[in-house]
Coordinates of C-alpha atoms in Angstrom, one line a residue:
Chain A
X13 CA 0.2 0.1 0.0
X14 CA 1.8 3.4 -0.7
X15 CA 2.2 5.8 2.0
X16 CA -0.5 8.5 2.8
X17 CA 1.0 11.8 2.4
X18 CA 0.8 14.3 5.2
X19 CA 1.1 18.2 3.7
X20 CA 0.6 21.5 5.1
X21 CA -0.3 24.4 2.4
X22 CA 1.9 26.3 0.0
X23 CA 4.5 28.9 0.9
X24 CA 5.0 26.8 4.1
X25 CA 5.2 28.6 7.5
X26 CA 6.4 27.3 10.9
X27 CA 3.3 25.7 11.6
X28 CA 2.5 23.8 8.2
X29 CA 6.0 22.0 8.4
X30 CA 5.9 21.1 11.9
X31 CA 2.4 20.2 12.5
X32 CA 2.8 17.7 9.1
X33 CA 5.6 16.1 11.2
X34 CA 3.7 16.1 14.5
X35 CA 0.9 14.4 12.8
X36 CA 2.9 11.8 10.9
X37 CA 4.8 11.0 14.0
X38 CA 1.5 10.3 15.7
X39 CA -0.5 8.3 12.9
X40 CA 2.5 6.2 12.2
X41 CA 2.5 5.0 16.1
X42 CA -1.2 4.7 15.6
X43 CA -0.3 2.2 12.8
X44 CA -1.0 4.5 9.4
X45 CA 1.9 4.1 7.0
X46 CA 2.2 8.3 6.2
X47 CA 5.3 10.7 5.5
X48 CA 5.2 14.2 6.3
X49 CA 6.2 16.5 3.0
X50 CA 5.8 20.1 2.1
X51 CA 5.2 22.4 -0.7
X52 CA 7.9 24.3 -0.3
X53 CA 11.7 25.0 1.5
X54 CA 11.4 26.0 5.3
X55 CA 11.8 29.7 5.7
X56 CA 14.5 31.1 8.1
X57 CA 12.4 30.5 10.7
X58 CA 11.2 27.1 10.6
X59 CA 14.8 26.2 9.3
X60 CA 15.9 27.3 12.7
X61 CA 13.4 25.3 14.8
X62 CA 14.7 22.4 12.5
X63 CA 18.1 22.6 13.3
X64 CA 17.5 23.2 17.1
X65 CA 15.3 20.0 17.4
X66 CA 17.7 18.0 15.0
X67 CA 14.7 17.2 12.6
X68 CA 15.5 16.9 8.5
X69 CA 13.0 19.2 6.6
X70 CA 10.2 17.2 5.0
X71 CA 10.9 16.5 1.3
X72 CA 9.4 18.7 -1.1
X73 CA 6.6 17.8 -3.4
X74 CA 4.4 19.7 -5.9
X75 CA 2.3 17.0 -7.0
X76 CA 1.1 14.0 -5.0
X77 CA -1.1 11.8 -7.2
X78 CA 1.7 10.0 -9.2
X79 CA 2.9 8.5 -5.7
X80 CA -0.2 8.0 -3.4
X81 CA -4.0 8.6 -4.0
X82 CA -4.4 9.4 0.2
X83 CA -3.6 12.8 1.8
X84 CA -4.0 14.3 5.2
X85 CA -3.8 18.2 5.2
X86 CA -2.6 20.6 8.1
X87 CA -2.9 23.9 8.6
X88 CA -5.1 24.4 5.4
X89 CA -8.2 23.5 3.7
X90 CA -8.8 25.8 0.8
X91 CA -7.7 23.8 -2.2
X92 CA -5.8 26.9 -4.1
X93 CA -3.5 26.7 -0.8
X94 CA -2.9 23.2 -1.6
X95 CA -1.2 20.9 -3.5
X96 CA -1.8 21.2 -6.9
X97 CA -3.5 17.9 -8.0
X98 CA -5.3 18.0 -4.7
X99 CA -8.9 17.6 -6.6
X100 CA -7.2 14.0 -7.7
X101 CA -7.1 13.1 -4.5
X102 CA -8.9 11.3 -1.2
X103 CA -8.6 13.9 1.7
X104 CA -8.7 11.5 4.6
X105 CA -8.2 14.1 7.4
X106 CA -7.8 17.7 7.9
X107 CA -6.6 19.3 10.9
X108 CA -7.0 23.1 10.8
X109 CA -7.4 26.1 12.8
X110 CA -8.7 28.7 9.5
X111 CA -12.0 29.2 8.1
X112 CA -13.4 27.0 5.4
X113 CA -13.7 27.2 1.9
X114 CA -13.1 26.2 -1.7
X115 CA -12.8 22.7 -0.1
X116 CA -15.1 20.0 -0.9
X117 CA -15.2 16.2 -0.5
X118 CA -16.9 13.3 -2.2
X119 CA -16.6 11.1 1.0
X120 CA -17.2 11.8 4.6
X121 CA -13.8 12.4 6.3
X122 CA -12.1 13.2 9.7
X123 CA -12.2 16.7 10.0
X124 CA -10.6 18.6 12.9
X125 CA -10.9 21.9 13.1
X126 CA -11.0 24.7 16.3
X127 CA -10.6 28.1 16.3
X128 CA -7.3 28.3 18.0
X129 CA -4.0 30.0 17.1
X130 CA -2.7 27.1 15.7
X131 CA -2.7 23.4 14.6
X132 CA -0.5 22.0 17.0
X133 CA -2.5 23.0 19.9
X134 CA -5.0 20.6 18.5
X135 CA -2.7 17.7 17.5
X136 CA -1.6 18.1 20.8
X137 CA -5.1 17.2 22.0
X138 CA -4.9 14.4 19.2
X139 CA -1.7 12.7 21.3
X140 CA -3.8 12.9 24.6
X141 CA -7.0 11.6 22.8
X142 CA -4.9 8.5 21.6
X143 CA -2.7 8.2 24.9
X144 CA 0.4 8.9 22.7
X145 CA 3.9 10.0 24.0
X146 CA 5.5 12.9 22.6
X147 CA 9.2 13.0 22.4
X148 CA 11.4 16.2 22.9
X149 CA 11.9 16.8 19.4
X150 CA 8.6 16.5 18.4
X151 CA 7.1 18.5 21.2
X152 CA 9.8 21.4 20.4
X153 CA 8.7 21.3 16.9
X154 CA 4.8 21.3 17.8
X155 CA 6.2 24.7 20.7
X156 CA 7.6 26.5 17.4
X157 CA 4.6 26.4 15.5
X158 CA 2.3 27.8 18.2
X159 CA 5.2 30.5 18.8
X160 CA 5.4 31.2 15.3
X161 CA 1.8 31.6 15.0
X162 CA 0.8 33.5 17.8
X163 CA 3.8 35.8 17.8
X164 CA 4.6 34.4 21.0
X165 CA 0.9 34.6 22.5
X166 CA 0.8 38.5 21.1
X167 CA -1.7 37.6 18.1
X168 CA -5.2 38.1 18.8
X169 CA -5.7 34.6 17.2
X170 CA -4.3 33.1 20.4
X171 CA -6.0 31.4 22.8
X172 CA -5.6 30.4 26.3
X173 CA -5.3 26.7 24.8
X174 CA -2.6 28.1 23.0
X175 CA -0.8 29.2 26.0
X176 CA -1.4 26.2 28.2
X177 CA -0.3 23.9 25.3
X178 CA 3.2 25.7 24.6
X179 CA 4.1 25.7 28.3
X180 CA 3.3 22.0 28.2
X181 CA 5.5 21.4 24.9
X182 CA 7.9 23.5 26.3
X183 CA 8.3 21.5 29.2
X184 CA 8.8 18.0 27.3
X185 CA 11.2 20.1 25.1
X186 CA 13.2 20.8 28.0
X187 CA 13.6 24.7 26.7
X188 CA 12.6 27.9 28.2
X189 CA 9.4 29.0 26.3
X190 CA 10.1 33.1 26.3
X191 CA 14.0 32.5 25.9
X192 CA 13.6 29.8 22.9
X193 CA 10.3 32.1 21.6
X194 CA 12.3 35.4 21.5
X195 CA 15.6 33.7 19.5
X196 CA 12.6 31.6 17.5
X197 CA 10.9 35.0 16.3
X198 CA 14.6 37.1 15.5
X199 CA 15.4 34.3 13.1
X200 CA 12.5 34.8 11.0
X201 CA 13.3 37.9 10.6
X202 CA 16.5 38.0 9.3
X203 CA 15.7 39.2 5.4
X204 CA 18.9 40.2 4.5
X205 CA 20.0 38.5 1.5
X206 CA 16.3 38.3 0.4
X207 CA 15.2 39.5 -3.2
X208 CA 12.1 41.5 -3.2
X209 CA 10.6 38.5 -5.0
X210 CA 11.1 36.9 -1.9
X211 CA 10.1 38.8 0.0
X212 CA 6.4 38.8 -1.4
X213 CA 6.3 35.4 -1.7
X214 CA 7.9 33.9 1.6
X215 CA 4.5 33.6 3.4
X216 CA 1.8 34.7 1.1
X217 CA -1.8 33.3 0.5
X218 CA -3.8 33.7 -2.6
X219 CA -7.9 33.7 -1.8
X220 CA -11.1 34.6 -3.7
X221 CA -13.9 36.7 -2.7
X222 CA -16.7 36.8 -5.2
X223 CA -14.3 36.1 -8.4
X224 CA -11.8 38.9 -7.1
X225 CA -8.4 37.0 -7.0
X226 CA -6.6 38.3 -3.8
X227 CA -3.0 37.8 -2.5
X228 CA -2.2 38.5 0.9
X229 CA 1.8 38.2 1.6
X230 CA 3.2 38.8 5.4
X231 CA 6.7 39.1 6.8
X232 CA 8.0 40.0 9.9
X233 CA 10.5 42.5 11.2
X234 CA 11.9 44.1 14.3
X235 CA 12.7 47.2 12.4
X236 CA 10.0 48.5 9.3
X237 CA 12.9 50.7 7.8
X238 CA 14.6 47.1 7.1
X239 CA 11.8 46.6 4.5
X240 CA 10.3 50.1 3.7
X241 CA 13.8 51.2 2.7
X242 CA 13.3 48.9 -0.5
X243 CA 9.8 49.9 -0.9
X244 CA 10.2 50.9 -4.6
X245 CA 11.8 47.3 -5.6
X246 CA 8.9 45.7 -3.7
X247 CA 6.3 47.7 -5.4
X248 CA 7.7 46.7 -9.0
X249 CA 7.8 43.1 -7.6
X250 CA 4.4 43.0 -7.0
X251 CA 3.1 44.6 -9.7
X252 CA 4.9 41.9 -11.8
X253 CA 3.1 39.3 -9.6
X254 CA -0.2 41.0 -10.3
X255 CA 0.2 41.2 -14.0
X256 CA 0.8 37.3 -14.1
X257 CA -1.5 36.1 -12.3
X258 CA -4.0 39.0 -12.6
X259 CA -4.7 39.0 -8.9
X260 CA -7.4 41.8 -8.1
X261 CA -5.3 42.8 -4.8
X262 CA -1.9 42.3 -3.7
X263 CA -1.4 43.2 -0.2
X264 CA 2.0 43.2 1.3
X265 CA 1.9 43.7 5.2
X266 CA 5.3 44.0 7.6
X267 CA 4.4 43.1 10.8
X268 CA 6.8 44.1 13.6
X269 CA 6.8 41.4 15.9
X270 CA 8.3 43.6 19.1
X271 CA 5.4 46.1 18.5
X272 CA 2.9 44.5 17.4
X273 CA 1.7 46.8 14.5
X274 CA 1.7 46.5 10.7
X275 CA 2.8 48.1 7.8
X276 CA 1.4 47.6 4.2
X277 CA 1.3 48.5 0.8
X278 CA -2.0 47.5 -1.2
X279 CA -1.8 47.4 -5.3
X280 CA -4.1 46.2 -7.8
X281 CA -7.6 47.4 -9.3
X282 CA -9.0 46.6 -6.2
X283 CA -6.5 47.9 -3.9
X284 CA -8.8 50.8 -2.1
X285 CA -11.0 48.0 -0.9
X286 CA -7.8 48.2 1.9
X287 CA -9.4 51.6 2.8
X288 CA -12.4 50.8 3.5
X289 CA -11.5 47.3 5.1
X290 CA -9.3 48.9 7.6
X291 CA -10.8 52.4 7.9
X292 CA -7.4 53.9 6.8
X293 CA -6.1 56.4 4.0
X294 CA -3.5 54.8 1.7
X295 CA -0.5 57.4 1.3
X296 CA 1.0 56.1 -2.0
X297 CA -0.6 52.9 -1.5
X298 CA 1.2 52.6 1.6
X299 CA -1.0 52.5 5.3
X300 CA -0.4 51.7 8.9
X301 CA -2.5 49.5 10.6
X302 CA -2.0 49.8 14.6
X303 CA -2.0 46.4 16.7
X304 CA -2.6 44.5 13.7
X305 CA -0.7 41.5 13.3
X306 CA -3.0 38.5 12.5
X307 CA -3.7 38.0 8.7
X308 CA -6.5 35.5 9.9
X309 CA -8.4 37.9 12.2
X310 CA -7.2 41.3 11.3
X311 CA -6.9 40.9 7.7
X312 CA -8.9 38.4 5.8
X313 CA -12.1 38.9 7.0
X314 CA -12.2 42.7 7.1
X315 CA -11.1 42.4 3.4
X316 CA -13.7 40.0 2.5
X317 CA -16.6 42.1 3.9
X318 CA -15.1 45.2 1.8
X319 CA -14.9 43.1 -1.3
X320 CA -18.7 41.7 -0.6
X321 CA -20.0 45.0 -0.2
X322 CA -18.4 46.4 -3.4
X323 CA -20.0 43.3 -5.5
X324 CA -23.5 44.4 -3.7
X325 CA -23.3 47.9 -4.5
X326 CA -22.5 47.2 -8.3
Chain B
X172 CA -27.1 38.1 24.5
X173 CA -29.1 36.1 22.2
X174 CA -29.4 32.4 22.4
X175 CA -27.3 30.2 20.0
X176 CA -29.5 27.9 18.1
X177 CA -28.5 24.5 17.3
X178 CA -29.9 23.2 14.2
X179 CA -30.1 19.6 12.0
X180 CA -30.6 19.6 8.5
X181 CA -33.5 19.9 6.4
X182 CA -36.5 17.0 6.1
X183 CA -34.9 16.1 9.7
X184 CA -34.5 12.4 10.7
X185 CA -33.6 10.9 14.1
X186 CA -29.9 11.7 14.0
X187 CA -30.4 15.5 13.2
X188 CA -33.5 16.2 16.1
X189 CA -31.8 14.3 18.9
X190 CA -28.0 15.3 17.9
X191 CA -29.4 18.9 18.6
X192 CA -31.1 17.8 22.0
X193 CA -27.9 16.0 22.9
X194 CA -25.5 18.7 22.1
X195 CA -27.7 21.6 23.5
X196 CA -27.8 19.7 26.9
X197 CA -23.8 20.1 26.5
X198 CA -23.5 23.1 25.6
X199 CA -25.6 24.7 27.9
X200 CA -23.7 22.6 30.8
X201 CA -20.4 24.2 29.6
X202 CA -22.1 27.7 30.5
X203 CA -23.4 28.8 26.8
X204 CA -27.1 29.8 26.1
X205 CA -28.2 27.2 23.3
X206 CA -31.9 25.9 22.5
X207 CA -32.2 22.9 19.8
X208 CA -34.8 23.7 16.9
X209 CA -35.5 22.0 14.0
X210 CA -36.4 22.4 10.3
X211 CA -39.4 20.4 10.3
X212 CA -41.7 18.3 12.8
X213 CA -40.3 14.7 13.6
X214 CA -40.8 11.7 11.7
X215 CA -42.5 8.6 13.3
X216 CA -39.5 7.0 14.2
X217 CA -38.3 10.1 15.8
X218 CA -41.7 10.9 17.7
X219 CA -40.9 7.2 18.6
X220 CA -38.1 8.0 20.6
X221 CA -39.3 11.6 21.7
X222 CA -42.0 10.0 23.4
X223 CA -39.9 7.0 24.9
X224 CA -37.7 9.2 26.5
X225 CA -40.3 11.7 27.4
X226 CA -38.4 14.6 25.9
X227 CA -40.6 17.4 24.0
X228 CA -39.7 17.7 19.9
X229 CA -37.8 20.8 19.2
X230 CA -39.3 24.3 18.0
X231 CA -39.8 24.2 14.4
X232 CA -38.2 27.2 12.8
X233 CA -37.4 28.3 8.9
X234 CA -35.2 31.3 9.4
X235 CA -32.8 31.9 12.1
X236 CA -31.3 35.3 11.7
X237 CA -34.3 37.4 13.2
X238 CA -34.0 35.8 16.5
X239 CA -29.9 34.8 16.4
X240 CA -26.6 35.6 14.6
X241 CA -25.0 32.7 15.6
X242 CA -26.0 28.9 15.1
X243 CA -24.2 25.3 15.3
X244 CA -25.0 22.8 12.9
X245 CA -25.6 18.9 13.7
X246 CA -25.5 15.9 11.4
X247 CA -25.0 18.2 8.2
X248 CA -23.1 21.3 6.6
X249 CA -23.8 21.6 3.0
X250 CA -26.1 25.1 2.7
X251 CA -28.9 23.4 0.9
X252 CA -29.7 21.5 3.3
X253 CA -29.3 24.2 6.0
X254 CA -31.6 26.7 7.5
X255 CA -32.8 28.9 4.5
X256 CA -30.7 31.6 5.9
X257 CA -27.6 30.4 6.4
X258 CA -25.6 32.7 4.4
X259 CA -26.5 35.5 7.0
X260 CA -25.5 33.8 10.1
X261 CA -22.1 32.9 11.7
X262 CA -21.5 29.0 12.1
X263 CA -19.4 28.4 15.4
X264 CA -19.4 24.8 15.4
X265 CA -20.3 21.8 13.5
X266 CA -20.5 18.6 14.7
X267 CA -21.2 16.0 11.3
X268 CA -20.3 12.9 9.7
X269 CA -21.3 13.7 6.2
X270 CA -18.7 14.8 3.1
X271 CA -17.9 18.4 3.2
X272 CA -19.1 20.6 0.2
X273 CA -21.1 23.7 -0.8
X274 CA -20.2 25.0 2.6
X275 CA -17.7 27.9 3.7
X276 CA -17.4 30.3 6.6
X277 CA -16.1 33.7 6.8
X278 CA -14.1 33.1 10.1
X279 CA -12.3 30.0 11.8
X280 CA -14.6 27.5 13.6
X281 CA -15.3 24.6 15.4
X282 CA -15.4 22.1 13.3
X283 CA -15.5 18.2 14.3
X284 CA -16.5 15.7 11.9
X285 CA -15.6 11.7 11.8
X286 CA -16.1 9.3 9.2
X287 CA -18.8 7.1 11.5
X288 CA -22.3 6.4 11.3
X289 CA -23.8 8.6 13.7
X290 CA -23.4 12.5 14.5
X291 CA -24.3 11.1 18.3
X292 CA -21.1 9.0 18.3
X293 CA -19.4 12.3 17.6
X294 CA -21.1 14.2 20.3
X295 CA -20.7 11.0 23.1
X296 CA -16.5 11.8 22.6
X297 CA -17.5 15.4 23.4
X298 CA -19.2 14.5 26.7
X299 CA -16.3 12.9 27.8
X300 CA -13.9 15.3 26.8
X301 CA -15.6 17.7 28.9
X302 CA -16.5 15.3 31.6
X303 CA -20.1 15.9 31.4
X304 CA -22.4 13.5 32.6
X305 CA -25.3 12.2 30.2
X306 CA -28.3 12.0 31.9
X307 CA -30.7 8.7 30.8
X308 CA -33.0 10.3 28.5
X309 CA -30.3 12.3 26.6
X310 CA -28.7 9.0 26.6
X311 CA -31.6 7.0 25.0
X312 CA -32.2 9.8 22.4
X313 CA -28.4 9.4 21.6
X314 CA -28.6 5.9 21.4
X315 CA -31.8 6.1 19.4
X316 CA -29.5 8.3 16.5
X317 CA -27.2 5.2 16.1
X318 CA -29.6 3.0 15.4
X319 CA -31.9 5.0 13.2
X320 CA -28.7 6.2 11.1
X321 CA -26.9 2.6 11.1
X322 CA -30.3 0.4 10.8
X323 CA -29.0 -1.1 13.9
X324 CA -25.8 -1.6 12.7
X325 CA -26.7 -3.0 9.5
X326 CA -25.6 0.0 7.2
X327 CA -22.1 -0.5 6.0
X328 CA -21.2 3.4 7.7
X329 CA -21.5 1.8 10.7
X330 CA -18.3 1.2 12.1
X331 CA -16.8 -0.2 15.8
X332 CA -17.1 3.0 17.4
X333 CA -21.0 3.2 16.6
X334 CA -21.4 0.3 18.1
X335 CA -19.4 0.5 21.1
X336 CA -20.9 4.1 21.6
X337 CA -24.7 2.1 21.4
X338 CA -23.8 -0.1 24.0
X339 CA -22.8 2.2 26.4
X340 CA -25.6 4.5 25.9
X341 CA -28.1 1.4 26.1
X342 CA -26.6 0.7 29.8
X343 CA -27.2 4.9 30.5
X344 CA -30.5 4.8 29.2
X345 CA -31.9 1.3 30.9
X346 CA -33.0 -0.1 27.8
X347 CA -32.0 -3.6 26.0
X348 CA -30.6 -2.3 22.9
X349 CA -31.6 -5.1 20.4
X350 CA -35.5 -4.9 21.6
X351 CA -35.4 -0.9 21.9
X352 CA -33.7 -1.0 18.6
X353 CA -36.3 -3.0 16.2
X354 CA -38.8 -1.3 18.2
X355 CA -37.8 2.2 17.0
X356 CA -36.9 1.0 13.1
X357 CA -40.4 -0.6 13.2
X358 CA -42.1 2.7 14.5
X359 CA -40.3 4.1 11.3
X360 CA -41.8 2.3 8.5
X361 CA -45.3 2.9 9.5
X362 CA -46.1 4.9 5.9
X363 CA -49.6 3.9 6.3
X364 CA -51.9 6.9 6.1
X365 CA -48.7 9.1 4.3
X366 CA -49.6 10.6 0.9
X367 CA -47.1 10.1 -2.2
X368 CA -45.6 13.7 -1.2
X369 CA -45.2 12.9 2.0
X370 CA -43.2 9.6 1.3
X371 CA -41.0 11.1 -1.2
X372 CA -40.3 14.1 1.0
X373 CA -39.8 12.4 4.5
X374 CA -35.9 12.0 4.4
X375 CA -34.8 13.7 1.2
X376 CA -31.8 15.5 0.6
X377 CA -30.3 17.7 -2.2
X378 CA -27.3 17.6 -3.6
X379 CA -25.1 19.5 -6.7
X380 CA -22.8 18.0 -9.0
X381 CA -21.3 20.1 -11.6
X382 CA -24.5 22.3 -12.1
X383 CA -26.9 19.4 -11.6
X384 CA -29.4 19.4 -9.1
X385 CA -30.0 16.0 -7.5
X386 CA -32.3 14.9 -4.9
X387 CA -32.6 11.3 -3.4
X388 CA -35.3 10.5 -0.8
X389 CA -35.0 7.4 1.2
X390 CA -38.0 5.7 2.9
X391 CA -37.5 2.6 5.2
X392 CA -40.1 -0.5 5.0
X393 CA -40.1 -4.2 6.2
X394 CA -42.2 -4.9 3.0
X395 CA -41.5 -3.3 -0.5
X396 CA -45.2 -4.0 -1.6
X397 CA -46.5 -1.6 0.9
X398 CA -44.6 1.3 -1.1
X399 CA -44.5 -0.5 -5.0
X400 CA -48.3 -0.9 -5.0
X401 CA -48.8 2.9 -5.3
X402 CA -45.8 3.4 -7.8
X403 CA -48.4 5.5 -10.3
X404 CA -48.8 7.6 -7.4
X405 CA -45.2 8.0 -6.6
X406 CA -44.3 8.7 -9.9
X407 CA -46.5 11.6 -10.2
X408 CA -45.6 13.1 -7.3
X409 CA -42.0 12.9 -8.2
X410 CA -42.7 14.4 -11.5
X411 CA -44.3 17.2 -10.1
X412 CA -41.4 18.0 -7.6
X413 CA -39.1 17.9 -10.9
X414 CA -41.2 20.5 -12.5
X415 CA -41.4 22.9 -9.8
X416 CA -37.7 22.3 -8.7
X417 CA -35.8 21.6 -11.8
X418 CA -34.1 18.4 -10.6
X419 CA -32.4 16.7 -13.2
X420 CA -32.9 13.8 -11.2
X421 CA -35.1 12.4 -8.5
X422 CA -34.1 9.1 -7.0
X423 CA -36.4 7.6 -4.7
X424 CA -35.4 4.9 -2.4
X425 CA -37.1 2.0 -0.4
X426 CA -35.0 0.6 1.9
X427 CA -35.8 -3.0 3.4
X428 CA -34.4 -2.5 7.0
X429 CA -34.9 -6.5 7.5
X430 CA -33.0 -7.7 4.2
X431 CA -30.8 -4.9 4.0
X432 CA -31.4 -4.4 0.0
X433 CA -33.2 -1.5 -1.7
X434 CA -35.6 -0.7 -4.4
X435 CA -35.3 2.8 -6.6
X436 CA -37.5 4.8 -8.9
X437 CA -35.1 7.1 -11.0
X438 CA -36.6 10.2 -13.0
X439 CA -35.4 13.4 -14.3
X440 CA -33.5 13.9 -17.5
X441 CA -30.5 12.1 -16.0
X442 CA -32.2 9.4 -14.7
X443 CA -30.2 7.4 -16.6
X444 CA -27.1 8.0 -14.5
X445 CA -28.4 6.0 -12.2
X446 CA -27.7 2.9 -14.8
X447 CA -24.3 3.7 -14.5
X448 CA -23.8 4.8 -11.2
X449 CA -25.2 1.3 -9.7
X450 CA -24.6 -0.9 -12.7
X451 CA -27.9 -2.4 -13.1
X452 CA -30.5 -1.9 -15.9
X453 CA -33.6 0.1 -15.1
X454 CA -37.5 -1.1 -16.2
X455 CA -39.8 1.4 -16.2
X456 CA -37.7 3.6 -14.3
X457 CA -37.4 0.9 -11.5
X458 CA -34.1 -0.9 -10.2
X459 CA -33.1 -3.1 -7.4
X460 CA -30.0 -2.3 -5.1
X461 CA -28.7 -5.6 -3.6
X462 CA -27.1 -4.9 -0.1
X463 CA -27.6 -1.1 -0.5
X464 CA -29.0 0.4 2.7
X465 CA -26.5 3.9 3.2
X466 CA -27.4 6.9 0.8
X467 CA -24.4 8.5 1.8
X468 CA -21.9 5.6 1.3
X469 CA -23.3 3.6 -1.2
X470 CA -25.6 6.3 -3.5
X471 CA -24.5 9.7 -3.1
X472 CA -20.8 9.1 -4.0
X473 CA -22.2 6.4 -6.9
X474 CA -24.4 9.2 -8.2
X475 CA -21.4 11.8 -8.0
X476 CA -18.9 10.0 -10.1
X477 CA -21.5 8.9 -12.6
X478 CA -22.7 12.6 -13.1
X479 CA -19.2 13.8 -13.2
X480 CA -18.0 11.5 -15.9
X481 CA -21.0 12.6 -17.9
X482 CA -19.9 16.3 -17.9
X483 CA -16.6 15.2 -18.9
X484 CA -17.6 13.3 -21.7
X485 CA -19.9 15.8 -23.2

């Protein structure tokens, strides 16, 4: 029987990569034959976690149907964020903490989503429900997912369950939660040596609202100037993406992980929807989002509402 | 704050009605303010269970947004099976055991689906995870859902987990599993006094596959003649449904709960897809499906594949 592949989303972040690893470990302990794979290479933050806990990066794939018919998805469900041949595959299980959209199956499946800050918080529950012990290096990777997704508990997506899970996992992993957390986040803000194209693709997700194609890219930083000193170069890269992929809106979000604010660049024919979504004025396509750090909770829903209203008023 | 409504699917069956009741009891114990409601009156089987365990039928609603903004869904997720104003509501949670399709949210939510035979089997897990005791009458209603959905464990959708859950719930409810189970199923096969329109609407679900509208109605019986002696009347009722609702396929399925076989009537411009789906020949739009009892596992996926192929070959 062929292996079940366990896959995170395109442009994988730390939660996506490490959740594939931790779920695969659990499933194999439960007697399944699974392999964690990824739809891209680890970013610098994720690579820091993998090095720290001495774990190989998952094999990178772009298609799955040549080697298996069965997959499990972690940290995503929308098909446009999934492996390219997702519609040819049977999705056995999804473990996720996002909204559900652009997802469907022919058969019943195992689907576990909770409105928590990180997929790993849910996977920790699954370990407990099945009574499977978590080895220290897996606990460390799970912890890294939670730190990354909640920006060390500063994101509004963070729940008490995430904090408790992180504390528990830090103990198993044998690390100091705050020290390790700050080191991990800082590793992800090292953007020197990245081209503008890389900056806008590192952690980018596509969405569709009423036939409009939206892309939201996010990078973490400890100093906005590191990024905005290269604004022109970044705008050129975004405009190329827009023309080759026909995005109606490309939103580039730089998030300061120390101050918990974001600065954005909005481009594309629907760029003004960002003004309505966040109740701001853009100056030269640029705006400041006070207290905004979460794409999932503070950006996507607001854009969805603004773009839906646009359609209604036409 | 307004109540959170907990709602099963249109044309409610025993699982839908009783799962709304058992989930509402659990959520209220957990401090939420919820009410179980239904999108229709209980059928005879469900009413038997409600009478046996001395429980009022849930209030029937057709819209929810006038009284609340927040709902939880049990035993369904597809919007065409949901309350009519579902798109104006926030879905906080879904507990289900069907495929996922035609479902989307703006925000992250709690979604718990497992490929088991009945929603109640999952709700029993939730009671355990939260350490909430199940009162005997709630256990009896949960048991009734499992018996109904698995045809007393004869359906291929039934899993070991459903059987274990039913045994556990029968003990709490203080009933003999097999005696009560047969009584409950028989109560649901009393179709005398039902009009043809009622027969084809009692337990009917709509689906869409590649822009084709499909409706599959199912009734349980202990004698096919009770139903097929009225074939002409039933065909007339189906044809009226087809012309007023523009169904491309209406499949009427009569299932013998003693022998675990089904006889079908297929009508509508795509009626021949039933021949391909089940590898049978229809005679005067009628066919026999040996060993088929489960709409979810033995009918819908096969129809979906047959209708998808139809589109491809055009």
